[in-house]
Amino acid sequence: LFEQVILFWEGERQNTISTIKKANTLIIIGPKGGLAEVEVTSAKSNGATTCSLGPLILRVETAAIAALTLVQQSFAYFEHI
């Protein structure tokens, strides 16, 4: 089980990566064309935290890499490199 679920969503305007905690994390990236509002609402009601990847709309392949990199940086995975 995951301690937190982060849904990276283009509609998020307040939460950034700095608002998450270091924990066992599930990362969710939406499909091409984005998530429907009902999907985001459902995810939030089931405990997901929405987070922004910034102002650009990224391809799903790029968004997944960007999200993972942001989470790793936030969790200080790169301090010893």
PDB file of N, CA and C in Angstrom:
ATOM      1  N   LEU A   1       0.827  -1.178   0.000  1.00  0.00           N
ATOM      2  CA  LEU A   1       0.000   0.000   0.000  1.00  0.00           C
ATOM      3  C   LEU A   1       0.875   1.246   0.000  1.00  0.00           C
ATOM      4  N   PHE A   2       0.302   2.309  -0.524  1.00  0.00           N
ATOM      5  CA  PHE A   2       1.033   3.563  -0.619  1.00  0.00           C
ATOM      6  C   PHE A   2       0.596   4.512   0.490  1.00  0.00           C
ATOM      7  N   GLU A   3       1.562   5.270   0.988  1.00  0.00           N
ATOM      8  CA  GLU A   3       1.264   6.245   2.031  1.00  0.00           C
ATOM      9  C   GLU A   3       0.655   7.517   1.456  1.00  0.00           C
ATOM     10  N   GLN A   4       0.946   7.784   0.203  1.00  0.00           N
ATOM     11  CA  GLN A   4       0.351   8.946  -0.451  1.00  0.00           C
ATOM     12  C   GLN A   4       0.222   8.693  -1.948  1.00  0.00           C
ATOM     13  N   VAL A   5      -0.743   9.360  -2.539  1.00  0.00           N
ATOM     14  CA  VAL A   5      -0.980   9.285  -3.980  1.00  0.00           C
ATOM     15  C   VAL A   5      -0.917  10.708  -4.515  1.00  0.00           C
ATOM     16  N   ILE A   6      -0.073  10.909  -5.514  1.00  0.00           N
ATOM     17  CA  ILE A   6       0.053  12.228  -6.133  1.00  0.00           C
ATOM     18  C   ILE A   6      -0.454  12.133  -7.561  1.00  0.00           C
ATOM     19  N   LEU A   7      -1.433  12.940  -7.873  1.00  0.00           N
ATOM     20  CA  LEU A   7      -1.987  13.025  -9.218  1.00  0.00           C
ATOM     21  C   LEU A   7      -1.465  14.306  -9.850  1.00  0.00           C
ATOM     22  N   PHE A   8      -0.552  14.166 -10.794  1.00  0.00           N
ATOM     23  CA  PHE A   8      -0.057  15.339 -11.507  1.00  0.00           C
ATOM     24  C   PHE A   8      -1.109  15.721 -12.540  1.00  0.00           C
ATOM     25  N   TRP A   9      -1.620  16.945 -12.391  1.00  0.00           N
ATOM     26  CA  TRP A   9      -2.775  17.389 -13.178  1.00  0.00           C
ATOM     27  C   TRP A   9      -2.570  18.816 -13.659  1.00  0.00           C
ATOM     28  N   GLU A  10      -2.836  19.027 -14.922  1.00  0.00           N
ATOM     29  CA  GLU A  10      -2.614  20.338 -15.527  1.00  0.00           C
ATOM     30  C   GLU A  10      -3.534  21.429 -14.970  1.00  0.00           C
ATOM     31  N   GLY A  11      -4.616  21.034 -14.316  1.00  0.00           N
ATOM     32  CA  GLY A  11      -5.543  22.010 -13.757  1.00  0.00           C
ATOM     33  C   GLY A  11      -5.178  22.486 -12.357  1.00  0.00           C
ATOM     34  N   GLU A  12      -4.170  21.884 -11.743  1.00  0.00           N
ATOM     35  CA  GLU A  12      -3.771  22.282 -10.393  1.00  0.00           C
ATOM     36  C   GLU A  12      -3.033  23.618 -10.451  1.00  0.00           C
ATOM     37  N   ARG A  13      -3.435  24.551  -9.601  1.00  0.00           N
ATOM     38  CA  ARG A  13      -2.817  25.875  -9.608  1.00  0.00           C
ATOM     39  C   ARG A  13      -2.117  26.221  -8.292  1.00  0.00           C
ATOM     40  N   GLN A  14      -2.326  25.406  -7.243  1.00  0.00           N
ATOM     41  CA  GLN A  14      -1.758  25.756  -5.944  1.00  0.00           C
ATOM     42  C   GLN A  14      -0.714  24.765  -5.461  1.00  0.00           C
ATOM     43  N   ASN A  15      -1.010  23.485  -5.477  1.00  0.00           N
ATOM     44  CA  ASN A  15      -0.074  22.490  -4.939  1.00  0.00           C
ATOM     45  C   ASN A  15       1.094  22.282  -5.884  1.00  0.00           C
ATOM     46  N   THR A  16       2.269  22.354  -5.321  1.00  0.00           N
ATOM     47  CA  THR A  16       3.485  22.053  -6.075  1.00  0.00           C
ATOM     48  C   THR A  16       4.194  20.899  -5.372  1.00  0.00           C
ATOM     49  N   ILE A  17       5.284  20.476  -5.928  1.00  0.00           N
ATOM     50  CA  ILE A  17       6.015  19.343  -5.371  1.00  0.00           C
ATOM     51  C   ILE A  17       6.468  19.620  -3.942  1.00  0.00           C
ATOM     52  N   SER A  18       6.634  20.877  -3.590  1.00  0.00           N
ATOM     53  CA  SER A  18       7.097  21.214  -2.237  1.00  0.00           C
ATOM     54  C   SER A  18       6.040  20.931  -1.174  1.00  0.00           C
ATOM     55  N   THR A  19       4.803  20.668  -1.584  1.00  0.00           N
ATOM     56  CA  THR A  19       3.732  20.415  -0.612  1.00  0.00           C
ATOM     57  C   THR A  19       3.601  18.935  -0.248  1.00  0.00           C
ATOM     58  N   ILE A  20       4.401  18.062  -0.867  1.00  0.00           N
ATOM     59  CA  ILE A  20       4.284  16.634  -0.565  1.00  0.00           C
ATOM     60  C   ILE A  20       5.329  16.213   0.458  1.00  0.00           C
ATOM     61  N   LYS A  21       5.075  15.099   1.100  1.00  0.00           N
ATOM     62  CA  LYS A  21       6.017  14.587   2.097  1.00  0.00           C
ATOM     63  C   LYS A  21       6.764  13.381   1.531  1.00  0.00           C
ATOM     64  N   LYS A  22       7.896  13.099   2.132  1.00  0.00           N
ATOM     65  CA  LYS A  22       8.660  11.921   1.712  1.00  0.00           C
ATOM     66  C   LYS A  22       7.969  10.694   2.282  1.00  0.00           C
ATOM     67  N   ALA A  23       7.487   9.845   1.406  1.00  0.00           N
ATOM     68  CA  ALA A  23       6.748   8.658   1.816  1.00  0.00           C
ATOM     69  C   ALA A  23       6.685   7.687   0.643  1.00  0.00           C
ATOM     70  N   ASN A  24       6.152   6.498   0.893  1.00  0.00           N
ATOM     71  CA  ASN A  24       5.906   5.518  -0.149  1.00  0.00           C
ATOM     72  C   ASN A  24       4.810   6.095  -1.037  1.00  0.00           C
ATOM     73  N   THR A  25       5.147   6.461  -2.263  1.00  0.00           N
ATOM     74  CA  THR A  25       4.286   7.300  -3.089  1.00  0.00           C
ATOM     75  C   THR A  25       3.883   6.635  -4.396  1.00  0.00           C
ATOM     76  N   LEU A  26       2.609   6.757  -4.729  1.00  0.00           N
ATOM     77  CA  LEU A  26       2.093   6.365  -6.040  1.00  0.00           C
ATOM     78  C   LEU A  26       1.939   7.632  -6.856  1.00  0.00           C
ATOM     79  N   ILE A  27       2.516   7.645  -8.058  1.00  0.00           N
ATOM     80  CA  ILE A  27       2.426   8.796  -8.957  1.00  0.00           C
ATOM     81  C   ILE A  27       1.440   8.462 -10.067  1.00  0.00           C
ATOM     82  N   ILE A  28       0.485   9.367 -10.293  1.00  0.00           N
ATOM     83  CA  ILE A  28      -0.487   9.184 -11.370  1.00  0.00           C
ATOM     84  C   ILE A  28      -0.299  10.302 -12.389  1.00  0.00           C
ATOM     85  N   ILE A  29      -0.196   9.900 -13.652  1.00  0.00           N
ATOM     86  CA  ILE A  29      -0.099  10.827 -14.780  1.00  0.00           C
ATOM     87  C   ILE A  29      -1.312  10.575 -15.664  1.00  0.00           C
ATOM     88  N   GLY A  30      -1.946  11.629 -16.091  1.00  0.00           N
ATOM     89  CA  GLY A  30      -3.129  11.486 -16.937  1.00  0.00           C
ATOM     90  C   GLY A  30      -2.787  11.061 -18.358  1.00  0.00           C
ATOM     91  N   PRO A  31      -3.798  10.673 -19.110  1.00  0.00           N
ATOM     92  CA  PRO A  31      -3.603  10.231 -20.493  1.00  0.00           C
ATOM     93  C   PRO A  31      -3.469  11.416 -21.445  1.00  0.00           C
ATOM     94  N   LYS A  32      -3.141  11.114 -22.677  1.00  0.00           N
ATOM     95  CA  LYS A  32      -3.134  12.143 -23.720  1.00  0.00           C
ATOM     96  C   LYS A  32      -4.511  12.800 -23.741  1.00  0.00           C
ATOM     97  N   GLY A  33      -4.537  14.107 -23.765  1.00  0.00           N
ATOM     98  CA  GLY A  33      -5.815  14.817 -23.757  1.00  0.00           C
ATOM     99  C   GLY A  33      -6.243  15.238 -22.358  1.00  0.00           C
ATOM    100  N   GLY A  34      -5.535  14.755 -21.346  1.00  0.00           N
ATOM    101  CA  GLY A  34      -5.822  15.162 -19.972  1.00  0.00           C
ATOM    102  C   GLY A  34      -6.896  14.327 -19.307  1.00  0.00           C
ATOM    103  N   LEU A  35      -7.070  14.592 -18.028  1.00  0.00           N
ATOM    104  CA  LEU A  35      -8.075  13.896 -17.222  1.00  0.00           C
ATOM    105  C   LEU A  35      -9.392  14.669 -17.236  1.00  0.00           C
ATOM    106  N   ALA A  36     -10.476  13.942 -17.159  1.00  0.00           N
ATOM    107  CA  ALA A  36     -11.788  14.577 -17.025  1.00  0.00           C
ATOM    108  C   ALA A  36     -11.940  15.064 -15.586  1.00  0.00           C
ATOM    109  N   GLU A  37     -12.707  16.106 -15.391  1.00  0.00           N
ATOM    110  CA  GLU A  37     -12.929  16.661 -14.055  1.00  0.00           C
ATOM    111  C   GLU A  37     -13.463  15.598 -13.100  1.00  0.00           C
ATOM    112  N   VAL A  38     -14.327  14.716 -13.576  1.00  0.00           N
ATOM    113  CA  VAL A  38     -14.884  13.661 -12.733  1.00  0.00           C
ATOM    114  C   VAL A  38     -13.790  12.696 -12.267  1.00  0.00           C
ATOM    115  N   GLU A  39     -12.794  12.439 -13.100  1.00  0.00           N
ATOM    116  CA  GLU A  39     -11.680  11.568 -12.709  1.00  0.00           C
ATOM    117  C   GLU A  39     -10.839  12.212 -11.620  1.00  0.00           C
ATOM    118  N   VAL A  40     -10.593  13.508 -11.753  1.00  0.00           N
ATOM    119  CA  VAL A  40      -9.811  14.230 -10.745  1.00  0.00           C
ATOM    120  C   VAL A  40     -10.577  14.276  -9.429  1.00  0.00           C
ATOM    121  N   THR A  41     -11.861  14.566  -9.500  1.00  0.00           N
ATOM    122  CA  THR A  41     -12.702  14.611  -8.299  1.00  0.00           C
ATOM    123  C   THR A  41     -12.716  13.259  -7.605  1.00  0.00           C
ATOM    124  N   SER A  42     -12.833  12.193  -8.368  1.00  0.00           N
ATOM    125  CA  SER A  42     -12.832  10.842  -7.811  1.00  0.00           C
ATOM    126  C   SER A  42     -11.500  10.531  -7.141  1.00  0.00           C
ATOM    127  N   ALA A  43     -10.406  10.875  -7.794  1.00  0.00           N
ATOM    128  CA  ALA A  43      -9.085  10.625  -7.216  1.00  0.00           C
ATOM    129  C   ALA A  43      -8.910  11.397  -5.906  1.00  0.00           C
ATOM    130  N   LYS A  44      -9.322  12.666  -5.905  1.00  0.00           N
ATOM    131  CA  LYS A  44      -9.212  13.479  -4.688  1.00  0.00           C
ATOM    132  C   LYS A  44     -10.066  12.907  -3.563  1.00  0.00           C
ATOM    133  N   SER A  45     -11.269  12.466  -3.884  1.00  0.00           N
ATOM    134  CA  SER A  45     -12.147  11.927  -2.844  1.00  0.00           C
ATOM    135  C   SER A  45     -11.631  10.598  -2.292  1.00  0.00           C
ATOM    136  N   ASN A  46     -10.729   9.971  -3.031  1.00  0.00           N
ATOM    137  CA  ASN A  46     -10.115   8.718  -2.572  1.00  0.00           C
ATOM    138  C   ASN A  46      -8.712   8.936  -2.013  1.00  0.00           C
ATOM    139  N   GLY A  47      -8.385  10.188  -1.681  1.00  0.00           N
ATOM    140  CA  GLY A  47      -7.143  10.477  -0.977  1.00  0.00           C
ATOM    141  C   GLY A  47      -5.974  10.985  -1.794  1.00  0.00           C
ATOM    142  N   ALA A  48      -6.150  11.148  -3.087  1.00  0.00           N
ATOM    143  CA  ALA A  48      -5.044  11.650  -3.910  1.00  0.00           C
ATOM    144  C   ALA A  48      -4.857  13.146  -3.695  1.00  0.00           C
ATOM    145  N   THR A  49      -3.617  13.572  -3.801  1.00  0.00           N
ATOM    146  CA  THR A  49      -3.283  14.986  -3.772  1.00  0.00           C
ATOM    147  C   THR A  49      -2.909  15.390  -5.182  1.00  0.00           C
ATOM    148  N   THR A  50      -3.531  16.455  -5.683  1.00  0.00           N
ATOM    149  CA  THR A  50      -3.176  16.930  -7.015  1.00  0.00           C
ATOM    150  C   THR A  50      -1.959  17.834  -6.898  1.00  0.00           C
ATOM    151  N   CYS A  51      -1.150  17.805  -7.938  1.00  0.00           N
ATOM    152  CA  CYS A  51       0.093  18.556  -7.952  1.00  0.00           C
ATOM    153  C   CYS A  51       0.348  19.024  -9.380  1.00  0.00           C
ATOM    154  N   SER A  52       0.984  20.168  -9.507  1.00  0.00           N
ATOM    155  CA  SER A  52       1.271  20.740 -10.816  1.00  0.00           C
ATOM    156  C   SER A  52       2.672  20.373 -11.288  1.00  0.00           C
ATOM    157  N   LEU A  53       2.819  20.202 -12.589  1.00  0.00           N
ATOM    158  CA  LEU A  53       4.142  20.040 -13.201  1.00  0.00           C
ATOM    159  C   LEU A  53       4.611  21.358 -13.806  1.00  0.00           C
ATOM    160  N   GLY A  54       3.871  22.426 -13.562  1.00  0.00           N
ATOM    161  CA  GLY A  54       4.228  23.732 -14.106  1.00  0.00           C
ATOM    162  C   GLY A  54       3.260  24.163 -15.192  1.00  0.00           C
ATOM    163  N   PRO A  55       3.550  25.279 -15.837  1.00  0.00           N
ATOM    164  CA  PRO A  55       2.600  25.881 -16.771  1.00  0.00           C
ATOM    165  C   PRO A  55       2.494  25.207 -18.142  1.00  0.00           C
ATOM    166  N   LEU A  56       3.423  24.342 -18.476  1.00  0.00           N
ATOM    167  CA  LEU A  56       3.409  23.721 -19.804  1.00  0.00           C
ATOM    168  C   LEU A  56       2.572  22.449 -19.809  1.00  0.00           C
ATOM    169  N   ILE A  57       1.947  22.161 -20.939  1.00  0.00           N
ATOM    170  CA  ILE A  57       1.259  20.887 -21.148  1.00  0.00           C
ATOM    171  C   ILE A  57       2.275  19.952 -21.801  1.00  0.00           C
ATOM    172  N   LEU A  58       2.583  18.869 -21.109  1.00  0.00           N
ATOM    173  CA  LEU A  58       3.601  17.939 -21.581  1.00  0.00           C
ATOM    174  C   LEU A  58       2.977  16.696 -22.201  1.00  0.00           C
ATOM    175  N   ARG A  59       3.698  16.084 -23.113  1.00  0.00           N
ATOM    176  CA  ARG A  59       3.281  14.774 -23.612  1.00  0.00           C
ATOM    177  C   ARG A  59       3.329  13.812 -22.443  1.00  0.00           C
ATOM    178  N   VAL A  60       2.504  12.775 -22.479  1.00  0.00           N
ATOM    179  CA  VAL A  60       2.425  11.843 -21.351  1.00  0.00           C
ATOM    180  C   VAL A  60       3.783  11.206 -21.059  1.00  0.00           C
ATOM    181  N   GLU A  61       4.547  10.899 -22.099  1.00  0.00           N
ATOM    182  CA  GLU A  61       5.860  10.291 -21.906  1.00  0.00           C
ATOM    183  C   GLU A  61       6.803  11.241 -21.168  1.00  0.00           C
ATOM    184  N   THR A  62       6.765  12.503 -21.529  1.00  0.00           N
ATOM    185  CA  THR A  62       7.607  13.513 -20.899  1.00  0.00           C
ATOM    186  C   THR A  62       7.116  13.825 -19.494  1.00  0.00           C
ATOM    187  N   ALA A  63       5.801  13.875 -19.313  1.00  0.00           N
ATOM    188  CA  ALA A  63       5.221  14.175 -18.001  1.00  0.00           C
ATOM    189  C   ALA A  63       5.617  13.119 -16.970  1.00  0.00           C
ATOM    190  N   ALA A  64       5.640  11.860 -17.379  1.00  0.00           N
ATOM    191  CA  ALA A  64       6.014  10.782 -16.452  1.00  0.00           C
ATOM    192  C   ALA A  64       7.458  10.949 -15.986  1.00  0.00           C
ATOM    193  N   ILE A  65       8.352  11.254 -16.898  1.00  0.00           N
ATOM    194  CA  ILE A  65       9.760  11.446 -16.542  1.00  0.00           C
ATOM    195  C   ILE A  65       9.918  12.687 -15.677  1.00  0.00           C
ATOM    196  N   ALA A  66       9.241  13.767 -16.038  1.00  0.00           N
ATOM    197  CA  ALA A  66       9.324  15.007 -15.258  1.00  0.00           C
ATOM    198  C   ALA A  66       8.786  14.796 -13.845  1.00  0.00           C
ATOM    199  N   ALA A  67       7.663  14.107 -13.709  1.00  0.00           N
ATOM    200  CA  ALA A  67       7.066  13.863 -12.397  1.00  0.00           C
ATOM    201  C   ALA A  67       7.988  13.022 -11.521  1.00  0.00           C
ATOM    202  N   LEU A  68       8.521  11.951 -12.079  1.00  0.00           N
ATOM    203  CA  LEU A  68       9.425  11.094 -11.312  1.00  0.00           C
ATOM    204  C   LEU A  68      10.667  11.870 -10.877  1.00  0.00           C
ATOM    205  N   THR A  69      11.215  12.665 -11.756  1.00  0.00           N
ATOM    206  CA  THR A  69      12.397  13.459 -11.426  1.00  0.00           C
ATOM    207  C   THR A  69      12.098  14.464 -10.323  1.00  0.00           C
ATOM    208  N   LEU A  70      10.955  15.134 -10.396  1.00  0.00           N
ATOM    209  CA  LEU A  70      10.576  16.089  -9.347  1.00  0.00           C
ATOM    210  C   LEU A  70      10.402  15.406  -7.996  1.00  0.00           C
ATOM    211  N   VAL A  71       9.755  14.250  -7.999  1.00  0.00           N
ATOM    212  CA  VAL A  71       9.560  13.516  -6.742  1.00  0.00           C
ATOM    213  C   VAL A  71      10.911  13.068  -6.189  1.00  0.00           C
ATOM    214  N   GLN A  72      11.771  12.538  -7.029  1.00  0.00           N
ATOM    215  CA  GLN A  72      13.094  12.113  -6.563  1.00  0.00           C
ATOM    216  C   GLN A  72      13.891  13.293  -6.014  1.00  0.00           C
ATOM    217  N   GLN A  73      13.836  14.419  -6.685  1.00  0.00           N
ATOM    218  CA  GLN A  73      14.542  15.612  -6.207  1.00  0.00           C
ATOM    219  C   GLN A  73      13.969  16.073  -4.870  1.00  0.00           C
ATOM    220  N   SER A  74      12.658  16.064  -4.759  1.00  0.00           N
ATOM    221  CA  SER A  74      11.994  16.465  -3.526  1.00  0.00           C
ATOM    222  C   SER A  74      12.366  15.546  -2.355  1.00  0.00           C
ATOM    223  N   PHE A  75      12.555  14.265  -2.635  1.00  0.00           N
ATOM    224  CA  PHE A  75      12.924  13.305  -1.617  1.00  0.00           C
ATOM    225  C   PHE A  75      14.436  13.228  -1.389  1.00  0.00           C
ATOM    226  N   ALA A  76      15.176  14.116  -2.034  1.00  0.00           N
ATOM    227  CA  ALA A  76      16.625  14.223  -1.879  1.00  0.00           C
ATOM    228  C   ALA A  76      17.371  12.973  -2.351  1.00  0.00           C
ATOM    229  N   TYR A  77      16.889  12.321  -3.387  1.00  0.00           N
ATOM    230  CA  TYR A  77      17.550  11.139  -3.912  1.00  0.00           C
ATOM    231  C   TYR A  77      18.885  11.459  -4.587  1.00  0.00           C
ATOM    232  N   PHE A  78      19.069  12.716  -4.987  1.00  0.00           N
ATOM    233  CA  PHE A  78      20.256  13.069  -5.770  1.00  0.00           C
ATOM    234  C   PHE A  78      21.339  13.731  -4.925  1.00  0.00           C
ATOM    235  N   GLU A  79      21.194  13.777  -3.622  1.00  0.00           N
ATOM    236  CA  GLU A  79      22.176  14.453  -2.785  1.00  0.00           C
ATOM    237  C   GLU A  79      23.552  13.827  -2.833  1.00  0.00           C
ATOM    238  N   HIS A  80      23.638  12.537  -3.064  1.00  0.00           N
ATOM    239  CA  HIS A  80      24.917  11.836  -3.014  1.00  0.00           C
ATOM    240  C   HIS A  80      25.493  11.529  -4.386  1.00  0.00           C
ATOM    241  N   ILE A  81      24.961  12.144  -5.392  1.00  0.00           N
ATOM    242  CA  ILE A  81      25.459  11.893  -6.755  1.00  0.00           C
ATOM    243  C   ILE A  81      26.561  12.888  -7.072  1.00  0.00           C
TER     244      ILE A  81
END
